[in-house]
CSV table of C-alpha atoms in Angstrom, one decimal:
chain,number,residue,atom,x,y,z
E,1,UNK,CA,108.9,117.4,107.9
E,2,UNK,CA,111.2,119.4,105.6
E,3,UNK,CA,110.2,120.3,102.6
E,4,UNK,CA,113.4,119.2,101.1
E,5,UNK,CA,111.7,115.6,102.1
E,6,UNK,CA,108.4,116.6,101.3
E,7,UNK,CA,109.3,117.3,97.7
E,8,UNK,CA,111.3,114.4,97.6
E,9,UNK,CA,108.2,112.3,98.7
E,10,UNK,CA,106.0,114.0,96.2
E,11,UNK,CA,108.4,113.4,93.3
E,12,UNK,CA,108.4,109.5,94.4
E,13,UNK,CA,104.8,109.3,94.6
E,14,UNK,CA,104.7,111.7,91.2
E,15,UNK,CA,106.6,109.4,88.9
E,16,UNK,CA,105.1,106.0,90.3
E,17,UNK,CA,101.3,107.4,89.6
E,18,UNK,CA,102.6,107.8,86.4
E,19,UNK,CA,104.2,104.6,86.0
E,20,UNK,CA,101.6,102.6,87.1
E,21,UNK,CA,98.8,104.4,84.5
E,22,UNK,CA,101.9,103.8,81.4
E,23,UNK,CA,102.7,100.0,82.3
E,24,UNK,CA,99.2,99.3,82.8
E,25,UNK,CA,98.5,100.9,79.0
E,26,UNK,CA,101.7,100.2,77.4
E,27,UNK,CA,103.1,96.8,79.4
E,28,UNK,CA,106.7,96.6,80.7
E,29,UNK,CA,108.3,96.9,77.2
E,30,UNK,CA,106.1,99.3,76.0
E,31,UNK,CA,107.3,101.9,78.7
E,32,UNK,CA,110.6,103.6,78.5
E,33,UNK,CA,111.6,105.8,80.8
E,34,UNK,CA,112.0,108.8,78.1
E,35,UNK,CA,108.2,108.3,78.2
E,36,UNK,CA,107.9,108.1,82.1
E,37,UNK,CA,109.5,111.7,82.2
E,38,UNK,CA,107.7,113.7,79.7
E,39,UNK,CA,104.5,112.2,81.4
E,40,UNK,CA,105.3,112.5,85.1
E,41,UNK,CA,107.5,116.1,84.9
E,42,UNK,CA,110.6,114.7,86.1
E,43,UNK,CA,114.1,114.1,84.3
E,44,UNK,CA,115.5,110.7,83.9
E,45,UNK,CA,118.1,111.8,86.2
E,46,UNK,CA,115.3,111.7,89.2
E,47,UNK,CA,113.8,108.8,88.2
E,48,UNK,CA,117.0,106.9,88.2
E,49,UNK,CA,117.6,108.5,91.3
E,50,UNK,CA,114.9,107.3,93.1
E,51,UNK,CA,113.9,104.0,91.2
E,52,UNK,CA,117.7,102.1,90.2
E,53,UNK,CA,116.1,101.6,86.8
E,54,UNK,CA,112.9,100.2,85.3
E,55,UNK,CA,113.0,96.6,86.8
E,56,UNK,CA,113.0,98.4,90.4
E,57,UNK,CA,110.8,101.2,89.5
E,58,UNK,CA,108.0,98.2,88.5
E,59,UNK,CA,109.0,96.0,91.5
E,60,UNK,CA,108.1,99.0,93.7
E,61,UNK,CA,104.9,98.9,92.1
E,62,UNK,CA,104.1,95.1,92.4
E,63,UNK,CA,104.6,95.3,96.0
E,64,UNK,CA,103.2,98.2,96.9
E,65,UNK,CA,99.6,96.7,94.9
E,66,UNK,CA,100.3,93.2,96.9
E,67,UNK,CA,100.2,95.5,99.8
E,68,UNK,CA,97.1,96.9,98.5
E,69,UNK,CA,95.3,93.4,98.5
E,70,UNK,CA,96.5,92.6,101.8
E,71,UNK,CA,94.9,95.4,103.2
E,72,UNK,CA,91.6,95.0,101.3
E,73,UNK,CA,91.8,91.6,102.9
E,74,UNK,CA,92.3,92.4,106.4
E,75,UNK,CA,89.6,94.9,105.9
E,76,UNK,CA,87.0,92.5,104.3
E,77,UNK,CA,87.5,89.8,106.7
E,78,UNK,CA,87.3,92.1,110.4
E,79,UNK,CA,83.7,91.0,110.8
E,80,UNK,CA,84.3,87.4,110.1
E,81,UNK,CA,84.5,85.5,113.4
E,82,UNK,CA,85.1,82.0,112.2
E,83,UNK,CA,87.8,80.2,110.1
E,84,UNK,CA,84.6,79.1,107.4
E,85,UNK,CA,83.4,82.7,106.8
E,86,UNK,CA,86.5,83.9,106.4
E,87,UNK,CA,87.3,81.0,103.5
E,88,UNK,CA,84.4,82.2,101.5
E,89,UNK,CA,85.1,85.7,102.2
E,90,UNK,CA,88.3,84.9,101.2
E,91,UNK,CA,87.0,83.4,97.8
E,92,UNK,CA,84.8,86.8,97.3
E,93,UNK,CA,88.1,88.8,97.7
E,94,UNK,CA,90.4,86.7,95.5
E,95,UNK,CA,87.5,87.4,92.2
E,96,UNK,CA,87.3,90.9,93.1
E,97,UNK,CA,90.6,91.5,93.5
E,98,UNK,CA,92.9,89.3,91.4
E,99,UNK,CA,92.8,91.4,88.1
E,100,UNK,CA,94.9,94.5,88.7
E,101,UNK,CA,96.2,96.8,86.0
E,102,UNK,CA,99.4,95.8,86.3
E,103,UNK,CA,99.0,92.0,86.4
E,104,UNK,CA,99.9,91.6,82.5
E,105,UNK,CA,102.7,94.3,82.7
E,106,UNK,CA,104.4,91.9,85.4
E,107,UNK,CA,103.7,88.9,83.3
E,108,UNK,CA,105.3,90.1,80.6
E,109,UNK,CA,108.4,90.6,83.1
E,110,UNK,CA,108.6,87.5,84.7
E,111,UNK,CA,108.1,86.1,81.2
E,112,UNK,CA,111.4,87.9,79.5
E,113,UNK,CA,114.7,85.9,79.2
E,114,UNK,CA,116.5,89.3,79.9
E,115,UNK,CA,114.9,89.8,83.0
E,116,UNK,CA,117.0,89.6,86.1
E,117,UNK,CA,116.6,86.4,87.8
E,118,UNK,CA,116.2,87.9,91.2
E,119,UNK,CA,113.4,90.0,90.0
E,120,UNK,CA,111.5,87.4,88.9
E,121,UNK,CA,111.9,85.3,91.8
E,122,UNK,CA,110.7,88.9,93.5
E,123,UNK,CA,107.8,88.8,91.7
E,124,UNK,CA,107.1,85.3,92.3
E,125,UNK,CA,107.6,85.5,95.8
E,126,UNK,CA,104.3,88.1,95.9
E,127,UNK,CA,102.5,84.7,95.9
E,128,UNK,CA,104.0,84.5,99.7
E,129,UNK,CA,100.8,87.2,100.9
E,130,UNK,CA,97.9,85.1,99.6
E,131,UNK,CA,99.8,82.1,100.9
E,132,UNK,CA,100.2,83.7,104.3
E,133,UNK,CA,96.3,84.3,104.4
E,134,UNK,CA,95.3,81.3,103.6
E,135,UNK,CA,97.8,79.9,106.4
E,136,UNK,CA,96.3,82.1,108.8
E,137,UNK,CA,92.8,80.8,108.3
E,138,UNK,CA,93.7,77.1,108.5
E,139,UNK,CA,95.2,77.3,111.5
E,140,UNK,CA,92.6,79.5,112.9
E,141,UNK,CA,89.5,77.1,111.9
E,142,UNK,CA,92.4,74.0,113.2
E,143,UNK,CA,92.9,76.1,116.7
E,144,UNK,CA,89.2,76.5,117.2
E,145,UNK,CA,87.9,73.5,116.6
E,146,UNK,CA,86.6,74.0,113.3
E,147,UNK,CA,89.0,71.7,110.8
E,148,UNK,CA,91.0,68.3,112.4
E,149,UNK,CA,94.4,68.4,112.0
E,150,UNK,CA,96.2,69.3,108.8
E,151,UNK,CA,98.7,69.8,107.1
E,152,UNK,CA,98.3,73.1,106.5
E,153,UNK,CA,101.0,74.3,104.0
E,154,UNK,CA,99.7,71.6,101.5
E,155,UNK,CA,96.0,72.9,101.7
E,156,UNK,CA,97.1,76.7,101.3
E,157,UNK,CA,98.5,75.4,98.0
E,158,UNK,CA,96.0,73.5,97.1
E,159,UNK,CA,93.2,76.4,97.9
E,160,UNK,CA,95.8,78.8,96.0
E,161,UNK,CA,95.7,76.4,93.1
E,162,UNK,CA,92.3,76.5,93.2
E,163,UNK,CA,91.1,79.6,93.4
E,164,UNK,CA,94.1,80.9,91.2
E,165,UNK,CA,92.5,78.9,88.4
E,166,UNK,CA,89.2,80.1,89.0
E,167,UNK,CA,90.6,84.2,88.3
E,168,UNK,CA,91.6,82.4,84.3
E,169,UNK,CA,87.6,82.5,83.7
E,170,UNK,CA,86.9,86.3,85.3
E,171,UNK,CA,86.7,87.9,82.1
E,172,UNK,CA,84.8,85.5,80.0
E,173,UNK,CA,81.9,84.5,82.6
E,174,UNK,CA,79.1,86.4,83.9
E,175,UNK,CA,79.8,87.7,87.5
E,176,UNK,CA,76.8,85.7,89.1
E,177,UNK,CA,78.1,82.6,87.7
E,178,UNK,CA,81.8,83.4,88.6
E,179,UNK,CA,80.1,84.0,91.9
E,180,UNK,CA,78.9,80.9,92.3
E,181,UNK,CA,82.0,78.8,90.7
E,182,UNK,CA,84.0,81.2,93.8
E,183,UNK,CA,81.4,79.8,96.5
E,184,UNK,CA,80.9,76.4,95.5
E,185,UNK,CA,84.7,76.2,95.5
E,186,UNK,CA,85.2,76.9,98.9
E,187,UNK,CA,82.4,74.8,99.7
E,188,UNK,CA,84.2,71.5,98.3
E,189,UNK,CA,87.3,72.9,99.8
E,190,UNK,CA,85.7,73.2,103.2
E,191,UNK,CA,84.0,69.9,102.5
E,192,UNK,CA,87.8,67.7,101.5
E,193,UNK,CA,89.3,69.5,104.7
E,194,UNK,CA,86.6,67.6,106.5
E,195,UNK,CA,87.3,64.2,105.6
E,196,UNK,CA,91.2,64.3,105.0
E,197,UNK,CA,92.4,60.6,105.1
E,198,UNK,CA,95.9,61.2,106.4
E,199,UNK,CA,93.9,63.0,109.7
């Protein structure tokens, strides 16, 4: 590797660090990218150079911590031979995972008129990797056996929904009764799988 690359690599990696800690203190607005370059080193020049502008700088970010969880996930869930430990795995990961430092940050985005409309349908379309997981278990537990027949892409929502919901209470209850809410939840899931009406 040249270091022409090299040092192009480290700038990249530099001024993202950097972004991440500011948006995560600051939110989206309250980060301009004067700031981003007295913090990370680099002129404005470079971080327009490598990031478009602010929106793509934060979009890099977003998917780089959706990768993140995806990872964790695949990693928490090796050991987990059927389609039922991996839901309540999957329910452990989801609490420990769903509050990142950048989740308000990205709200805010989404949230602002001025916002580019295809950034915020990039940002909503993160949703896509839980989604994808949840798939992925369905149709495991429906290939072996475990679950009848379903229709999978309306459970994935529906387990989405509900564990989605669940992350609104991580800050205000105690983590063994969060816990428990994140167990019991996959429980009734597993449970209205079972008996499915239209199976």
């Amino acid at each position: 590797m040249s270091k022409r690359r090299y040092d192009s690599e480290q700038a990249m990696h530099v001024i993202a660090d950097q972004a991440a800690i500011l948006f995560a203190m600051k939110g989206y607005a309250g980060t301009s990218i004067d700031e981003l370059a007295r913090a990370s080193g680099y002129s404005k020049g470079h971080i327009y150079y490598y990031f478009k502008n602010k929106e793509n700088l934060f979009l890099h970010l977003a998917l780089k911590g959706m990768a993140d969880w995806a990872y964790k996930w695949e990693r928490a869930s090796a050991n987990s031979q059927t389609a039922t430990e991996k839901l309540y795995k999957m329910g452990e990961h989801v609490m420990n995972n769903y509050e990142t430092p950048l989740l308000k940050a990205g709200q805010e985005l989404a949230a602002d008129p001025n916002t580019k409309p295809e950034t915020v349908q990039q940002l909503y379309g993160l949703a896509v990797t839980p989604l994808k997981a949840y798939t992925d278990i369905l149709l495991l537990g429906i290939a072996n056996g475990e679950f009848p027949p379903l229709d999978v892409e309306h459970y994935a929502l529906l387990l989405g929904a509900w564990l989605g919901g669940l992350c609104s209470f991580i800050k205000t209850l105690p983590q063994e009764q969060l816990a428990y809410m994140f167990r019991d939840t996959i429980t009734i899931f597993l449970r209205e799988i079972q008996r499915d009406p239209r199976t």
